[in-house]
Amino acid sequence: MTTPLAPLITDALPSRWPTVARAVALLTVITGLLLVAFAWPSVRSSVHDVPVAVAGPAPAVAQIRTALEQRLPGGFAISEVADTAAAEQLIRDRQVYGAIDLSTGTPNVILASAASTAVAQTLQSMATGLGQAGNTGTPVAVRDLAALPAEDPRGAGLAAGALPLVMGGLLSAVLLIRLVHGTGRRIAGALAFAATGGLTVAAILQFWFGSLSGSYPANVGAVALTIAATSLTVLGLESLLGIAGIGIGAIAMMLIGNPLSGTATAPEMLPGWSGTLGQLLPPGAGGRLLRSTAFFDGRGATQAITVLVAWIALGAVLCLVGGLRARRAANSA
């Protein structure tokens, strides 16, 4: 006599409808947050407190200041300088994005498109407005003190390269967490990948796409610091908080840092405080550093390097603290 076998249950029981509703609500919230994170900076982008210089006699400078304030209220933070050389020095040191030169009697506009194509376009439109206001019929001369490479005159490669740098740092952290054991080995792996990733990304952007100029080793260093800051921060958060640390790191770097980096426009063109916040995170600091090394001989890079090194140090400390805590837990067990 054989006993009939019980039917095999191949499918799990259907979820309750409240569970389905909660999943739909969560997905809706996530989609809304993604849209806000990536679209809000672009939609609300405008010119406000963009640093520019005005060179020339005090009465002429005051007249230009009034004209700029009438045309774009609150759009520019004006630095008054005596002559053309002083204005150019501020541009080269990345203290201003451009200048209006009145020292020769005829207005001239000096810009640096490599610092920001969006601001450069604004300054060019200002030059057109100055020419029309002068009623001379002669267009105002525009001179680009730091032009983008001829192979990429819009800076598309540099703007598009911001996201892969963040993704590379995040992916390296996730892979190291899954494949490598030991705090020291993970830190070493992150630094090694930052070096090889820097060599690869800088070579592609500079020698293939033609998006970068300047010193290749300096550009490698800028890319490597950006990758290392992202990777080590995520590694440190995971070692301290577990899987939640990866989520926190991804949100900080992808959903906050990348949209607020200002790499595609300029930090001053982002709404409110967001541009300042973006420069304190690895994506924004890395974008500014790469512009400095590629087009300005490293000028204006001090703050960006400080921010990136601070994130690298924070990530390493978090890794060590998490590793010590895990070792103590294993010993007590």
Coordinates of C-alpha atoms in Angstrom, one line a residue:
M1 CA 0.0 0.0 0.0
T2 CA 1.5 3.4 -1.0
T3 CA 0.9 6.6 0.8
P4 CA 0.0 9.5 -1.5
L5 CA 2.5 12.2 -1.5
A6 CA 1.5 15.6 -0.3
P7 CA 1.3 18.2 -3.1
L8 CA 4.4 20.2 -3.5
I9 CA 4.0 24.0 -2.9
T10 CA 5.9 25.7 -5.7
D11 CA 4.6 29.2 -5.2
A12 CA 4.5 31.3 -2.1
L13 CA 1.2 32.6 -0.9
P14 CA 0.0 35.8 -2.5
S15 CA 0.9 38.9 -0.6
R16 CA -1.8 40.8 1.2
W17 CA -3.1 43.9 -0.6
P18 CA -1.9 46.3 2.1
T19 CA 1.7 45.0 1.4
V20 CA 1.2 45.7 -2.3
A21 CA -0.1 49.2 -1.5
R22 CA 2.9 49.9 0.7
A23 CA 5.3 48.8 -2.0
V24 CA 3.6 51.1 -4.6
A25 CA 3.7 54.0 -2.2
L26 CA 7.4 53.4 -1.5
L27 CA 8.2 53.3 -5.2
T28 CA 6.2 56.5 -5.8
V29 CA 8.2 58.3 -3.1
I30 CA 11.5 57.0 -4.4
T31 CA 10.6 58.1 -8.0
G32 CA 9.6 61.6 -6.7
L33 CA 12.8 62.0 -4.8
L34 CA 14.9 60.9 -7.8
L35 CA 13.1 63.5 -10.0
V36 CA 13.6 66.3 -7.4
A37 CA 17.3 65.4 -6.8
F38 CA 18.2 65.4 -10.5
A39 CA 15.8 67.9 -12.0
W40 CA 15.4 70.6 -9.3
P41 CA 19.0 72.0 -9.7
S42 CA 18.6 72.3 -13.4
V43 CA 15.1 73.7 -13.4
R44 CA 15.9 76.3 -10.7
S45 CA 19.3 77.2 -12.2
S46 CA 19.9 80.9 -12.5
V47 CA 22.6 83.5 -12.2
H48 CA 23.0 84.8 -8.7
D49 CA 26.1 86.1 -6.9
V50 CA 28.4 85.0 -9.8
P51 CA 31.8 86.6 -9.1
V52 CA 33.0 88.9 -11.9
A53 CA 35.5 91.7 -12.0
V54 CA 35.2 95.2 -13.4
A55 CA 38.3 97.1 -14.3
G56 CA 38.5 100.8 -14.9
P57 CA 38.0 104.3 -13.4
A58 CA 35.6 104.4 -10.4
P59 CA 32.8 106.4 -12.2
A60 CA 32.8 103.9 -15.1
V61 CA 32.8 101.0 -12.8
A62 CA 29.9 102.4 -10.8
Q63 CA 27.9 102.9 -14.0
I64 CA 28.5 99.3 -15.1
R65 CA 27.6 98.0 -11.6
T66 CA 24.3 99.9 -11.8
A67 CA 23.6 98.5 -15.3
L68 CA 24.3 94.9 -14.3
E69 CA 22.1 95.3 -11.2
Q70 CA 19.3 96.6 -13.3
R71 CA 19.7 93.8 -15.9
L72 CA 20.1 90.9 -13.5
P73 CA 19.3 91.9 -9.9
G74 CA 21.6 90.0 -7.5
G75 CA 23.2 88.2 -10.4
F76 CA 26.8 89.2 -9.9
A77 CA 29.2 89.7 -7.1
I78 CA 31.5 92.4 -8.5
S79 CA 35.1 92.9 -7.6
E80 CA 36.5 96.3 -8.6
V81 CA 40.1 96.3 -9.9
A82 CA 42.3 99.0 -11.4
D83 CA 43.4 97.6 -14.7
T84 CA 43.3 94.7 -17.2
A85 CA 46.3 92.9 -15.6
A86 CA 44.5 92.7 -12.2
A87 CA 41.3 91.5 -13.8
E88 CA 43.1 88.7 -15.7
Q89 CA 45.0 87.6 -12.6
L90 CA 41.7 87.2 -10.8
I91 CA 40.4 85.0 -13.6
R92 CA 43.5 82.9 -13.8
D93 CA 43.4 82.4 -10.0
R94 CA 39.7 81.3 -10.3
Q95 CA 38.5 84.0 -8.0
V96 CA 36.1 85.3 -10.7
Y97 CA 34.6 83.8 -13.8
G98 CA 35.2 86.8 -16.1
A99 CA 35.7 90.6 -16.2
I100 CA 34.4 93.7 -17.9
D101 CA 37.4 95.9 -18.8
L102 CA 36.8 99.6 -19.0
S103 CA 40.4 100.7 -18.5
T104 CA 41.0 101.3 -22.2
G105 CA 38.0 103.5 -22.6
T106 CA 36.1 101.0 -24.8
P107 CA 34.4 98.1 -22.9
N108 CA 35.9 94.7 -23.4
V109 CA 34.7 91.4 -21.9
I110 CA 37.2 88.8 -20.7
L111 CA 35.9 85.4 -19.9
A112 CA 37.1 81.9 -19.2
S113 CA 34.8 79.3 -20.9
A114 CA 36.8 76.5 -19.3
A115 CA 35.6 77.6 -15.8
S116 CA 32.0 77.4 -16.9
T117 CA 30.4 77.4 -20.3
A118 CA 27.1 78.6 -18.8
V119 CA 28.7 81.6 -17.2
A120 CA 30.7 82.3 -20.3
Q121 CA 27.5 82.4 -22.4
T122 CA 26.0 84.8 -19.9
L123 CA 29.0 87.1 -20.2
Q124 CA 28.8 87.0 -24.0
S125 CA 25.2 88.1 -23.8
M126 CA 26.3 90.9 -21.5
A127 CA 28.9 91.9 -24.1
T128 CA 26.1 92.2 -26.7
G129 CA 24.0 94.2 -24.3
L130 CA 26.9 96.6 -23.6
G131 CA 27.4 97.1 -27.4
Q132 CA 23.7 97.9 -27.9
A133 CA 23.7 100.3 -24.9
G134 CA 26.7 102.1 -26.3
N135 CA 24.9 102.9 -29.5
T136 CA 28.2 102.7 -31.4
G137 CA 27.2 99.9 -33.7
T138 CA 30.5 98.2 -33.0
P139 CA 30.2 94.9 -31.0
V140 CA 32.1 94.7 -27.8
A141 CA 35.3 92.7 -28.0
V142 CA 35.2 89.3 -26.2
R143 CA 38.4 87.6 -25.3
D144 CA 38.5 84.0 -23.9
L145 CA 41.4 83.8 -21.4
A146 CA 41.0 80.0 -20.7
A147 CA 39.2 78.4 -23.6
L148 CA 38.0 74.8 -23.8
P149 CA 39.8 72.4 -26.1
A150 CA 38.9 72.6 -29.8
E151 CA 37.9 68.9 -29.8
D152 CA 35.3 69.6 -27.1
P153 CA 34.4 73.3 -27.2
R154 CA 31.2 72.8 -25.1
G155 CA 32.9 70.9 -22.3
A156 CA 30.5 68.0 -22.8
G157 CA 33.1 65.4 -21.8
L158 CA 33.9 67.0 -18.5
A159 CA 30.3 67.5 -17.6
A160 CA 29.4 63.9 -18.6
G161 CA 32.4 62.5 -16.8
A162 CA 31.1 63.5 -13.3
L163 CA 28.6 60.7 -13.0
P164 CA 31.0 57.9 -14.0
L165 CA 33.5 59.1 -11.4
V166 CA 30.8 58.7 -8.7
M167 CA 29.6 55.4 -10.1
G168 CA 33.1 54.1 -10.2
G169 CA 33.7 55.0 -6.5
L170 CA 30.4 53.4 -5.5
L171 CA 30.9 50.2 -7.5
S172 CA 34.5 49.8 -6.3
A173 CA 33.3 49.9 -2.7
V174 CA 30.5 47.4 -3.3
L175 CA 32.8 45.0 -5.0
L176 CA 35.5 45.3 -2.4
I177 CA 32.9 44.6 0.3
R178 CA 31.8 41.5 -1.4
L179 CA 35.1 40.1 -2.6
V180 CA 37.8 41.3 -0.2
H181 CA 38.0 40.7 3.6
G182 CA 40.1 42.6 6.0
T183 CA 40.0 46.4 6.7
G184 CA 43.6 47.0 5.5
R185 CA 43.1 45.1 2.3
R186 CA 39.9 46.9 1.5
I187 CA 41.6 50.3 2.0
A188 CA 44.5 49.2 -0.1
G189 CA 42.2 48.0 -2.8
A190 CA 40.3 51.3 -2.9
L191 CA 43.4 53.3 -3.2
A192 CA 44.8 51.0 -5.9
F193 CA 41.6 51.3 -7.9
A194 CA 41.6 55.1 -7.5
A195 CA 45.1 55.1 -9.0
T196 CA 44.2 52.8 -12.0
G197 CA 40.9 54.5 -12.4
G198 CA 42.5 57.9 -12.5
L199 CA 45.0 56.8 -15.1
T200 CA 42.2 55.4 -17.3
V201 CA 39.6 58.1 -17.0
A202 CA 42.1 60.9 -17.4
A203 CA 43.5 59.2 -20.5
I204 CA 40.1 58.8 -22.1
L205 CA 39.0 62.3 -21.4
Q206 CA 42.4 63.9 -22.4
F207 CA 43.8 61.8 -25.2
W208 CA 40.6 60.2 -26.8
F209 CA 37.8 62.7 -26.3
G210 CA 40.0 65.8 -26.1
S211 CA 38.0 67.2 -23.3
L212 CA 41.0 68.0 -21.0
S213 CA 44.2 70.1 -21.4
G214 CA 47.0 70.7 -19.0
S215 CA 49.2 68.2 -17.2
Y216 CA 48.1 64.5 -17.6
P217 CA 49.6 63.5 -14.2
A218 CA 47.8 66.4 -12.5
N219 CA 44.5 65.4 -14.1
V220 CA 45.2 61.8 -13.0
G221 CA 45.6 63.0 -9.5
A222 CA 42.4 64.9 -9.5
V223 CA 40.4 61.9 -10.8
A224 CA 42.1 59.6 -8.4
L225 CA 41.3 61.8 -5.4
T226 CA 37.6 62.0 -6.4
I227 CA 37.3 58.2 -6.8
A228 CA 39.2 57.5 -3.5
A229 CA 37.0 60.0 -1.6
T230 CA 33.8 58.3 -2.8
S231 CA 35.0 54.7 -2.4
L232 CA 36.6 55.0 1.0
T233 CA 33.6 56.9 2.4
V234 CA 31.2 54.2 1.3
L235 CA 33.6 51.5 2.7
G236 CA 33.8 53.3 6.0
L237 CA 30.0 53.7 6.3
E238 CA 29.4 50.0 5.5
S239 CA 32.0 48.8 8.0
L240 CA 30.3 50.9 10.7
L241 CA 26.6 50.6 9.8
G242 CA 26.4 47.5 7.6
I243 CA 24.2 47.4 4.5
A244 CA 22.6 50.7 5.6
G245 CA 25.9 52.4 5.3
I246 CA 26.0 51.6 1.5
G247 CA 22.6 53.2 1.1
I248 CA 23.6 56.3 3.0
G249 CA 26.7 56.6 1.0
A250 CA 24.9 56.1 -2.3
I251 CA 22.3 58.8 -1.4
A252 CA 25.0 61.3 -0.3
M253 CA 27.1 60.8 -3.4
M254 CA 24.5 60.0 -6.2
L255 CA 21.3 61.8 -5.1
I256 CA 22.9 64.8 -3.4
G257 CA 26.5 65.2 -4.4
N258 CA 26.2 64.6 -8.2
P259 CA 23.2 66.9 -8.9
L260 CA 24.7 69.6 -6.7
S261 CA 28.2 69.4 -8.1
G262 CA 27.7 72.3 -10.5
T263 CA 30.0 70.6 -13.0
A264 CA 27.7 71.1 -15.9
T265 CA 27.0 74.8 -15.1
A266 CA 28.6 76.5 -12.0
P267 CA 27.9 76.2 -8.3
E268 CA 26.8 79.8 -8.2
M269 CA 24.0 79.0 -10.7
L270 CA 22.4 76.4 -8.5
P271 CA 19.5 77.4 -6.3
G272 CA 20.1 78.8 -2.8
W273 CA 22.5 77.0 -0.6
S274 CA 22.8 73.9 -2.8
G275 CA 25.8 75.1 -4.7
T276 CA 27.8 75.6 -1.6
L277 CA 26.8 72.2 -0.2
G278 CA 27.7 70.5 -3.5
Q279 CA 31.3 71.9 -3.2
L280 CA 31.7 70.2 0.2
L281 CA 31.0 66.8 -1.3
P282 CA 33.4 64.7 -3.4
P283 CA 31.6 65.1 -6.8
G284 CA 31.6 68.9 -6.6
A285 CA 35.1 69.2 -5.2
G286 CA 36.3 66.7 -7.7
G287 CA 34.8 68.6 -10.6
R288 CA 36.3 71.9 -9.5
L289 CA 39.7 70.3 -8.9
L290 CA 39.7 68.7 -12.4
R291 CA 38.9 72.1 -14.0
S292 CA 41.8 73.7 -12.1
T293 CA 44.3 71.1 -13.1
A294 CA 43.2 70.9 -16.7
F295 CA 42.8 74.6 -17.6
F296 CA 44.2 76.8 -14.8
D297 CA 47.6 75.1 -14.0
G298 CA 46.2 74.0 -10.6
R299 CA 45.1 77.5 -9.4
G300 CA 42.1 77.6 -7.2
A301 CA 42.4 73.9 -6.2
T302 CA 43.2 74.3 -2.5
Q303 CA 39.7 74.1 -1.2
A304 CA 38.8 71.2 -3.5
I305 CA 41.9 69.2 -2.4
T306 CA 41.2 69.9 1.2
V307 CA 37.6 68.6 0.9
L308 CA 38.6 65.4 -0.9
V309 CA 41.5 64.6 1.5
A310 CA 39.1 65.2 4.4
W311 CA 36.6 62.7 3.0
I312 CA 39.4 60.2 2.3
A313 CA 40.6 60.5 5.9
L314 CA 37.1 60.2 7.2
G315 CA 36.5 57.1 5.2
A316 CA 39.7 55.5 6.4
V317 CA 38.9 56.3 10.0
L318 CA 35.4 54.8 9.7
C319 CA 36.9 51.7 8.2
L320 CA 39.4 51.3 11.1
V321 CA 36.7 51.9 13.7
G322 CA 34.4 49.4 12.1
G323 CA 37.1 46.8 11.8
L324 CA 38.1 47.2 15.4
R325 CA 34.5 46.9 16.5
A326 CA 34.0 43.7 14.4
R327 CA 37.3 42.2 15.8
R328 CA 36.2 42.9 19.4
A329 CA 32.8 41.3 18.7
A330 CA 34.5 38.2 17.2
N331 CA 36.8 37.9 20.2
S332 CA 34.0 38.2 22.7
A333 CA 32.0 35.6 20.8

